Coordinates of C-alpha atoms in Angstrom, one line a residue:
Chain A
X1026 CA 34.9 -63.0 48.7
X1027 CA 35.1 -60.8 51.7
X1028 CA 35.7 -57.4 51.7
X1029 CA 39.2 -57.1 52.5
X1030 CA 40.1 -59.4 49.4
X1031 CA 37.9 -57.1 47.2
X1032 CA 40.0 -54.1 48.7
X1033 CA 43.3 -56.0 47.9
X1034 CA 42.3 -56.1 44.2
X1035 CA 41.9 -52.2 44.2
X1036 CA 45.2 -52.1 45.9
X1037 CA 46.9 -54.2 43.5
X1038 CA 45.6 -52.3 40.5
X1039 CA 46.5 -49.1 41.6
X1040 CA 50.0 -50.2 43.0
X1041 CA 53.2 -48.6 42.5
X1042 CA 56.8 -49.6 42.8
X1043 CA 59.1 -52.4 41.5
X1044 CA 57.5 -55.3 40.0
X1045 CA 58.2 -58.8 41.8
X1046 CA 59.9 -60.2 38.8
X1047 CA 60.1 -63.7 40.0
X1048 CA 56.5 -64.0 40.8
X1049 CA 55.5 -62.3 37.7
X1050 CA 57.7 -64.7 35.7
X1051 CA 56.1 -67.9 37.5
X1052 CA 52.7 -66.4 36.6
X1053 CA 53.6 -66.2 32.9
X1054 CA 55.0 -69.9 32.8
X1055 CA 51.9 -71.1 34.6
X1056 CA 49.4 -69.1 32.2
X1057 CA 51.4 -70.7 29.1
X1058 CA 51.0 -74.1 30.8
X1059 CA 47.3 -73.5 31.3
X1060 CA 47.4 -72.8 27.6
X1061 CA 49.1 -75.8 26.6
X1062 CA 52.1 -74.0 25.3
X1063 CA 55.6 -74.3 26.1
X1064 CA 57.0 -71.7 28.3
X1065 CA 58.8 -68.8 26.3
X1066 CA 62.2 -69.1 25.9
X1067 CA 63.1 -65.4 26.4
X1068 CA 61.8 -62.9 29.2
X1069 CA 62.7 -59.2 28.6
X1070 CA 61.9 -56.5 31.1
X1071 CA 60.9 -52.8 30.3
X1072 CA 60.6 -50.0 32.6
X1073 CA 57.2 -48.6 31.1
X1074 CA 54.5 -49.7 28.7
X1075 CA 55.8 -47.4 26.1
X1076 CA 59.3 -49.0 25.7
X1077 CA 57.7 -52.5 25.8
X1078 CA 55.3 -51.4 23.0
X1079 CA 58.1 -50.0 21.1
X1080 CA 59.7 -53.8 21.4
X1081 CA 56.4 -55.3 20.6
X1082 CA 56.2 -53.3 17.5
X1083 CA 60.0 -54.1 16.5
X1084 CA 59.5 -57.6 17.2
X1085 CA 56.3 -57.9 15.2
X1086 CA 57.3 -55.7 11.9
X1087 CA 54.8 -53.0 13.1
X1088 CA 57.7 -50.7 13.7
X1089 CA 58.2 -50.5 9.8
X1090 CA 55.0 -48.5 9.6
X1091 CA 55.9 -46.2 12.3
X1092 CA 59.1 -45.5 11.0
X1093 CA 57.5 -44.8 7.5
X1094 CA 55.7 -41.8 8.9
X1095 CA 58.9 -40.2 10.0
X1096 CA 60.2 -40.2 13.6
X1097 CA 60.3 -37.5 16.3
X1098 CA 63.5 -37.2 18.3
X1099 CA 61.6 -38.5 21.3
X1100 CA 60.0 -41.5 19.8
X1101 CA 63.4 -42.6 18.3
X1102 CA 64.8 -42.7 22.0
X1103 CA 62.1 -44.9 22.8
X1104 CA 62.9 -47.3 20.2
X1105 CA 66.4 -47.1 20.9
X1106 CA 65.9 -48.2 24.4
X1107 CA 63.6 -51.0 23.6
X1108 CA 66.1 -52.2 20.7
X1109 CA 68.9 -52.4 23.3
X1110 CA 66.6 -54.3 25.8
X1111 CA 66.1 -56.9 23.3
X1112 CA 69.6 -56.9 22.1
X1113 CA 70.9 -57.7 25.8
X1114 CA 68.6 -60.8 25.5
X1115 CA 70.0 -61.8 22.1
X1116 CA 67.0 -60.9 20.0
X1117 CA 66.7 -58.9 17.1
X1118 CA 63.6 -58.0 15.0
X1119 CA 62.6 -60.8 13.4
X1120 CA 59.3 -59.6 12.0
X1121 CA 55.5 -60.9 12.5
X1122 CA 55.9 -64.3 10.7
X1123 CA 58.7 -65.4 13.4
X1124 CA 56.9 -63.9 16.5
X1125 CA 53.4 -64.8 16.5
X1126 CA 51.2 -63.2 19.5
X1127 CA 49.7 -65.8 22.0
X1128 CA 47.3 -63.7 23.9
X1129 CA 44.4 -65.3 22.5
X1130 CA 45.2 -68.6 24.1
X1131 CA 47.1 -67.3 27.3
X1132 CA 44.4 -64.6 28.2
X1133 CA 41.2 -64.4 26.4
X1134 CA 40.1 -67.8 26.2
X1135 CA 41.0 -68.8 29.9
X1136 CA 39.2 -65.6 31.1
X1137 CA 36.1 -66.6 28.8
X1138 CA 35.9 -70.0 30.1
X1139 CA 36.2 -68.6 33.7
X1140 CA 33.4 -66.3 33.2
X1141 CA 31.1 -68.7 31.4
X1142 CA 31.6 -71.5 33.9
X1143 CA 31.0 -68.8 37.0
X1144 CA 28.1 -67.5 35.0
X1145 CA 26.6 -70.9 34.5
X1146 CA 27.1 -72.0 38.1
X1147 CA 25.5 -68.8 39.4
X1148 CA 22.9 -67.8 36.8
X1149 CA 22.8 -64.6 35.1
X1150 CA 21.0 -62.6 37.9
X1151 CA 23.7 -63.9 40.7
X1152 CA 26.6 -63.2 38.3
X1153 CA 25.6 -59.8 37.7
X1154 CA 25.2 -59.1 41.5
X1155 CA 28.7 -60.5 42.0
X1156 CA 30.4 -58.5 39.1
X1157 CA 28.6 -55.4 40.8
X1158 CA 30.1 -56.0 44.1
X1159 CA 33.4 -57.0 43.5
X1160 CA 34.5 -55.4 40.2
X1161 CA 31.6 -52.8 39.5
X1162 CA 33.3 -49.8 41.4
X1163 CA 36.9 -50.8 40.2
X1164 CA 36.5 -51.6 36.8
X1165 CA 35.8 -48.1 35.4
X1166 CA 38.5 -46.6 37.5
X1167 CA 41.2 -49.1 36.0
X1168 CA 39.8 -49.2 32.8
X1169 CA 40.0 -45.4 32.3
X1170 CA 43.4 -45.6 33.7
X1171 CA 44.6 -48.1 31.3
X1172 CA 42.8 -46.1 28.5
X1173 CA 44.5 -43.0 29.4
X1174 CA 48.0 -44.7 29.4
X1175 CA 47.0 -46.4 26.0
X1176 CA 46.4 -43.1 24.6
X1177 CA 49.6 -41.8 25.8
X1178 CA 51.6 -44.5 24.5
X1179 CA 49.8 -44.0 20.7
X1180 CA 50.7 -40.2 21.2
X1181 CA 54.5 -40.9 22.0
X1182 CA 55.2 -43.6 19.6
X1183 CA 52.8 -42.9 16.7
X1184 CA 53.2 -39.3 17.2
X1185 CA 50.5 -36.7 18.5
X1186 CA 47.3 -36.2 16.1
X1187 CA 47.3 -33.0 14.1
X1188 CA 44.0 -31.4 13.8
X1189 CA 45.4 -29.7 10.8
X1190 CA 46.7 -32.6 8.7
X1191 CA 44.5 -35.6 9.7
X1192 CA 46.0 -37.8 7.3
X1193 CA 49.5 -37.6 8.7
X1194 CA 50.5 -40.4 10.9
X1195 CA 47.5 -42.3 10.6
X1196 CA 49.4 -45.5 9.7
X1197 CA 51.8 -44.9 12.5
X1198 CA 49.1 -44.6 15.0
X1199 CA 47.2 -47.6 13.7
X1200 CA 50.3 -49.7 14.3
X1201 CA 50.9 -48.8 17.7
X1202 CA 47.0 -49.5 18.5
X1203 CA 47.5 -53.0 17.2
X1204 CA 50.5 -53.7 19.2
X1205 CA 48.6 -52.4 22.2
X1206 CA 45.8 -55.0 21.6
X1207 CA 48.3 -57.6 21.9
X1208 CA 49.1 -56.9 25.4
X1209 CA 47.6 -58.2 28.7
X1210 CA 47.2 -55.5 31.4
X1211 CA 48.8 -57.0 34.3
X1212 CA 47.9 -55.0 37.5
X1213 CA 44.9 -53.2 35.4
X1214 CA 43.5 -56.6 35.0
X1215 CA 42.6 -56.4 38.8
X1216 CA 39.0 -55.5 38.3
X1217 CA 37.7 -58.4 36.7
X1218 CA 40.1 -60.5 38.7
X1219 CA 38.4 -59.4 41.7
X1220 CA 35.1 -61.4 40.3
X1221 CA 36.9 -64.2 38.8
X1222 CA 40.2 -65.0 40.7
X1223 CA 38.9 -68.0 42.6
X1224 CA 39.1 -70.0 39.3
X1225 CA 42.1 -71.9 39.1
X1226 CA 42.2 -71.7 35.3
X1227 CA 43.4 -68.0 36.1
X1228 CA 46.0 -68.8 38.8
X1229 CA 49.0 -67.5 36.3
X1230 CA 47.2 -64.5 35.0
X1231 CA 46.4 -63.3 38.7
X1232 CA 50.0 -64.0 39.7
X1233 CA 51.1 -61.6 37.2
X1234 CA 48.7 -59.1 37.7
X1235 CA 49.7 -59.1 41.6
X1236 CA 53.3 -58.5 40.6
X1237 CA 53.6 -56.6 37.4
X1238 CA 52.4 -54.0 34.7
X1239 CA 51.3 -54.9 31.2
X1240 CA 52.8 -57.8 29.2
X1241 CA 52.9 -59.2 25.8
X1242 CA 52.9 -62.7 25.3
X1243 CA 54.5 -64.1 22.3
X1244 CA 55.2 -67.7 21.2
X1245 CA 58.6 -67.9 22.4
X1246 CA 59.2 -64.3 23.9
X1247 CA 57.5 -62.4 26.7
X1248 CA 57.8 -58.8 27.3
X1249 CA 57.0 -57.6 30.8
X1250 CA 56.6 -54.3 32.3
X1251 CA 57.2 -52.7 35.5
X1252 CA 54.5 -50.7 37.5
X1253 CA 54.5 -46.9 37.7
X1254 CA 56.8 -45.4 40.3
X1255 CA 54.0 -43.0 41.1
X1256 CA 50.4 -42.8 40.6
X1257 CA 48.2 -39.9 42.0
X1258 CA 44.4 -39.7 41.8
X1259 CA 41.5 -37.5 43.1
X1260 CA 38.8 -39.0 45.4
X1261 CA 36.7 -39.8 42.4
X1262 CA 39.7 -42.1 41.1
X1263 CA 40.7 -39.8 38.1
X1264 CA 44.3 -39.1 37.3
X1265 CA 45.2 -35.7 39.4
X1266 CA 48.2 -33.8 40.6
X1267 CA 48.7 -30.1 40.9
X1268 CA 52.4 -31.0 41.6
X1269 CA 54.2 -33.0 39.0
X1270 CA 53.3 -35.9 37.2
X1271 CA 49.9 -37.8 37.9
X1272 CA 51.5 -41.1 36.7
X1273 CA 55.1 -41.9 36.1
X1274 CA 57.5 -44.9 35.1
X1275 CA 61.1 -45.5 35.8
X1276 CA 62.3 -44.6 32.3
X1277 CA 60.8 -41.2 32.6
X1278 CA 57.5 -41.8 30.6
X1279 CA 54.9 -39.7 32.6
X1280 CA 51.3 -37.9 32.2
X1281 CA 50.2 -34.7 33.6
X1282 CA 46.5 -34.5 34.4
X1283 CA 44.2 -32.2 36.7
X1284 CA 40.8 -34.1 37.5
X1285 CA 41.2 -36.7 34.7
X1286 CA 42.1 -34.0 32.2
X1287 CA 45.2 -34.6 30.5
X1288 CA 47.4 -31.5 30.6
X1289 CA 50.5 -30.9 28.2
X1290 CA 53.3 -30.9 30.2
X1291 CA 54.4 -27.4 28.7
X1292 CA 51.2 -26.0 30.0
X1293 CA 51.3 -27.7 33.3
X1294 CA 54.6 -25.9 34.0
X1295 CA 52.9 -22.5 33.5
X1296 CA 49.9 -23.3 35.5
X1297 CA 51.1 -21.7 38.7
X1298 CA 51.5 -18.3 36.8
X1299 CA 48.2 -18.5 34.9
X1300 CA 46.1 -15.0 35.0
X1301 CA 42.7 -14.6 35.0
X1302 CA 43.0 -12.7 31.7
X1303 CA 44.9 -15.9 29.9
X1304 CA 42.1 -18.2 31.4
X1305 CA 39.5 -16.0 29.3
X1306 CA 41.6 -16.1 26.3
X1307 CA 42.5 -19.8 26.3
X1308 CA 40.6 -21.3 23.2
X1309 CA 40.3 -24.7 24.3
X1310 CA 37.5 -25.4 26.5
X1311 CA 38.9 -28.4 28.4
X1312 CA 42.3 -26.6 28.9
X1313 CA 40.5 -23.7 30.1
X1314 CA 38.3 -25.8 32.6
X1315 CA 41.8 -27.1 34.0
X1316 CA 43.4 -23.6 34.2
X1317 CA 40.1 -22.2 35.9
X1318 CA 40.2 -25.2 38.6
X1319 CA 44.0 -24.7 39.2
X1320 CA 43.5 -20.8 39.7
X1321 CA 40.5 -21.5 41.9
X1322 CA 36.9 -20.5 41.1
X1323 CA 36.8 -18.3 44.3
X1324 CA 39.8 -16.2 43.2
X1325 CA 38.2 -16.1 39.6
X1326 CA 35.0 -14.8 40.8
X1327 CA 36.5 -12.3 43.0
X1328 CA 38.9 -11.0 40.0
X1329 CA 36.1 -11.1 37.5
X1330 CA 34.0 -8.8 39.7
X1331 CA 31.1 -11.1 39.6
X1332 CA 28.1 -10.7 41.6
X1333 CA 25.7 -13.5 43.3
X1334 CA 22.5 -14.0 41.2
X1335 CA 20.4 -15.2 43.8
X1336 CA 20.5 -15.8 47.3
X1337 CA 18.4 -17.5 49.8
X1338 CA 18.8 -19.5 53.2
X1339 CA 20.7 -22.2 51.6
X1340 CA 23.6 -20.2 50.3
X1341 CA 24.4 -17.8 47.1
X1342 CA 24.3 -18.7 43.4
X1343 CA 27.1 -17.4 41.2
X1344 CA 27.4 -17.3 37.5
X1345 CA 30.1 -16.3 35.2
X1346 CA 29.3 -16.4 31.4
X1347 CA 32.5 -17.5 29.3
X1348 CA 32.6 -17.0 25.8
X1349 CA 31.9 -20.0 23.5
X1350 CA 31.5 -22.4 26.5
X1351 CA 28.9 -23.0 29.1
X1352 CA 28.8 -20.5 31.9
X1353 CA 30.3 -21.4 35.2
X1354 CA 27.4 -21.6 38.0
X1355 CA 28.5 -22.0 41.4
X1356 CA 26.6 -22.3 44.8
X1357 CA 28.4 -20.8 47.7
X1358 CA 27.8 -22.8 51.1
X1359 CA 28.7 -21.9 54.5
X1360 CA 29.6 -24.5 56.9
X1361 CA 27.3 -24.5 59.8
X1362 CA 29.8 -25.7 62.3
X1363 CA 32.2 -22.7 63.1
X1364 CA 36.1 -23.0 63.0
X1365 CA 37.8 -23.0 66.3
X1366 CA 38.3 -19.3 65.5
X1367 CA 34.7 -18.5 65.2
X1368 CA 34.4 -17.9 61.9
X1369 CA 32.7 -20.0 59.4
X1370 CA 34.2 -21.9 56.4
X1371 CA 32.9 -20.9 52.8
X1372 CA 33.3 -23.2 50.1
X1373 CA 32.2 -23.3 46.5
X1374 CA 30.5 -26.1 44.4
X1375 CA 30.1 -25.9 40.7
X1376 CA 26.5 -27.0 39.8
X1377 CA 24.8 -27.4 36.5
X1378 CA 24.5 -24.3 34.2
X1379 CA 20.7 -24.4 34.4
X1380 CA 20.7 -23.8 38.2
X1381 CA 18.3 -20.8 38.8
X1382 CA 18.4 -20.7 42.6
X1383 CA 21.0 -21.3 45.4
X1384 CA 18.5 -23.8 47.2
X1385 CA 18.2 -25.5 43.8
X1386 CA 22.2 -25.8 43.4
X1387 CA 22.7 -27.0 47.0
X1388 CA 19.8 -29.9 46.5
X1389 CA 21.6 -30.9 43.2
X1390 CA 24.6 -31.5 44.9
X1391 CA 22.8 -34.4 47.0
X1392 CA 20.8 -35.5 43.9
X1393 CA 17.5 -34.2 45.1
X1394 CA 14.9 -31.8 43.5
X1395 CA 14.7 -28.2 45.2
X1396 CA 11.6 -28.7 47.2
X1397 CA 12.6 -32.2 48.4
X1398 CA 15.8 -30.7 49.8
X1399 CA 14.6 -29.9 53.6
X1400 CA 17.3 -30.5 56.3
X1401 CA 15.8 -30.8 59.8
X1402 CA 19.5 -30.2 61.2
X1403 CA 22.9 -29.2 59.4
X1404 CA 26.1 -29.1 61.1
Chain B
X1145 CA 16.8 -35.5 56.6
X1146 CA 20.0 -34.4 58.2
X1147 CA 23.1 -33.1 57.0
X1148 CA 26.4 -33.1 58.4
X1149 CA 29.1 -31.2 55.7
X1150 CA 29.1 -33.4 52.6
X1151 CA 26.9 -36.2 53.9
X1152 CA 23.5 -36.0 53.7
X1153 CA 21.1 -38.7 55.6
X1154 CA 17.6 -39.1 54.1
X1155 CA 14.9 -41.0 56.6
X1156 CA 13.4 -43.9 54.3
X1157 CA 10.2 -45.7 55.4
X1158 CA 11.4 -49.4 56.3
X1159 CA 8.7 -50.7 53.6
X1160 CA 10.7 -48.3 50.9
X1161 CA 14.1 -50.2 51.7
X1162 CA 14.8 -52.4 48.4
X1163 CA 14.9 -56.2 49.4
X1164 CA 18.1 -56.6 47.9
X1165 CA 19.7 -53.8 50.0
X1166 CA 18.2 -55.3 53.4
X1167 CA 19.8 -58.5 52.5
X1168 CA 23.4 -57.5 51.9
X1169 CA 26.4 -58.2 54.1
X1170 CA 26.7 -55.4 56.5
X1171 CA 30.0 -53.3 56.4
X1172 CA 32.6 -53.7 59.2
X1173 CA 32.7 -51.2 62.0
X1174 CA 36.1 -49.5 62.3
X1175 CA 38.5 -49.9 65.0
X1176 CA 36.7 -47.7 67.3
X1177 CA 33.5 -49.6 66.7
X1178 CA 31.7 -46.8 64.6
X1179 CA 30.1 -47.1 61.2
X1180 CA 31.9 -45.0 58.7
X1181 CA 29.9 -43.4 56.2
X1182 CA 32.6 -41.4 54.3
X1183 CA 36.2 -40.6 54.9
X1184 CA 38.1 -37.7 53.4
X1185 CA 40.9 -39.0 51.5
X1186 CA 43.4 -36.1 52.2
X1187 CA 42.3 -35.4 55.9
X1188 CA 41.4 -39.1 57.3
X1189 CA 38.6 -37.4 58.9
X1190 CA 35.3 -39.4 58.7
X1191 CA 31.7 -39.2 59.2
X1192 CA 30.7 -42.0 61.4
X1193 CA 27.9 -43.2 63.2
X1194 CA 27.7 -44.6 66.9
X1195 CA 25.1 -46.5 67.7
X1196 CA 23.5 -50.0 67.2
X1197 CA 22.5 -50.7 63.7
X1198 CA 24.1 -51.6 60.3
X1199 CA 25.6 -50.0 57.2
X1200 CA 25.1 -51.4 53.7
X1201 CA 27.1 -50.2 51.0
X1202 CA 26.1 -50.8 47.4
X1203 CA 28.9 -50.8 44.8
X1204 CA 32.2 -49.3 46.0
X1205 CA 33.4 -46.2 48.0
X1206 CA 31.0 -43.6 46.0
X1207 CA 28.4 -46.1 45.7
X1208 CA 25.1 -45.7 47.6
X1209 CA 24.7 -46.5 51.3
X1210 CA 22.0 -47.3 53.5
X1211 CA 21.9 -46.9 57.4
X1212 CA 19.6 -48.9 59.6
X1213 CA 19.7 -47.8 63.3
X1214 CA 17.6 -49.9 65.7
X1215 CA 18.1 -47.8 68.8
X1216 CA 18.7 -44.3 67.3
X1217 CA 22.5 -43.1 67.3
X1218 CA 24.9 -39.9 66.4
X1219 CA 26.9 -39.2 63.3
X1220 CA 30.1 -37.7 64.5
X1221 CA 33.0 -36.0 62.2
X1222 CA 36.0 -33.9 63.4
X1223 CA 35.3 -30.8 62.1
X1224 CA 31.6 -30.7 62.3
X1225 CA 29.1 -30.8 65.3
X1226 CA 27.6 -34.1 66.0
X1227 CA 23.8 -34.8 65.0
X1228 CA 21.3 -37.3 66.9
X1229 CA 19.4 -39.7 64.5
X1230 CA 16.2 -41.3 65.5
X1231 CA 16.0 -45.0 65.1
X1232 CA 15.1 -46.2 61.3
X1233 CA 16.4 -46.6 57.9
X1234 CA 18.3 -43.7 56.3
X1235 CA 19.8 -43.5 52.4
X1236 CA 23.2 -42.0 52.9
X1237 CA 23.9 -39.4 50.0
X1238 CA 27.4 -38.1 49.4
X1239 CA 27.7 -34.4 48.0
X1240 CA 28.6 -34.4 44.4
X1241 CA 29.8 -31.4 42.3
X1242 CA 29.1 -31.0 38.6
X1243 CA 32.1 -30.7 36.3
X1244 CA 31.4 -30.4 32.6
X1245 CA 31.0 -34.1 31.2
X1246 CA 31.0 -35.6 34.5
X1247 CA 30.1 -35.4 38.0
X1248 CA 32.5 -35.8 40.8
X1249 CA 32.1 -36.6 44.6
X1250 CA 33.0 -34.0 47.3
X1251 CA 35.2 -35.3 50.3
X1252 CA 36.2 -33.1 52.8

């Protein structure tokens, strides 16, 4: 496989915009045919995985367990949207016996067969290398994204976890997780397809992955979802946006995140007005980090009246103690090349809390011990 | 070793280069015939090497890279002064930042 094709799977996995419905449906039929199953009689499209998961719960009887724990207003809307999408195709909620899932035959078996065949053909070592080169970098990125979305679907349909009353909503959340295990991840399967897609067994699955989001294969019905309308990530591939949602779907289902950390929509709206005082008072360490990053370390250092704790020819080391959290330790580094106006750009990088000197901090940012970091020239 | 912004080039003796790296397929050059070590996602600015040689990348955008210069070359960037590089092998290290529970790569 060439570099170009590998890049394509990355683009497919992170793709946004309307599904290619005709190609996705043809891919579904091919996957059923490959599994020796008749094509599903009914195809239903959904704008997001949350409504599709609600529909899967309605079709398999899992919805009863969700409803038994009581419904929030917002959750009810997802189920209503799912119910009317099913009704438009003449489907009611028949219950588990009448709507068996076929994910095992359509997805699991062919993927295991394709992997087994390639492993046998290449040998274990070459297979590992193939996986590293084709899927290695993409897999954690897409797996992380899919997991974050799964978590959000569990929260949206099952209701959020309540630390004070852990027994509450346990059954509802478990039912949603079961429904998610019946899904095929479509575009988010791109990482392993990057290693295996040359196998003709997987043609159908690859076509769906190239054209749509998650899908639920049942014996006579298939639920398909659109891709997100928007996806924003940072350079490290984590969900990240300082302006609006980091991922959003056509029906309004959206997630806010800062450097991979999920941020409740309500806090996200207030981030712009947060003060240094509020950051210090935020009891949740993860949310405090989000607030701190958004606020800016530099500004926080200045307003906290912090002084550098160490200085050498590599830069300066700063340290801020936080209550009930590890301290923020940062190296201040000056760009060696001057800006067009003659000034030198200064930037801060966070380093491990155990760092004692500026040189040790800068060396760490390049994965080196302090004594090994000796640049001959820097610009 | 040579540092240009968030990229560090660490000279490596030829005998210390892993055989699996030396036998890899080289990265393609960009439209201007350069070997792109790293590119800032927001700015599109690149740390790029001009000169005869090859770039070998192990695993993805932020994986480890190795550079072999057969006649020496220069590393250039839109916002940093160029640095002349003697011939030989280099390990290319991207700068990273500590975040509690994770580490992220810096891209200027």
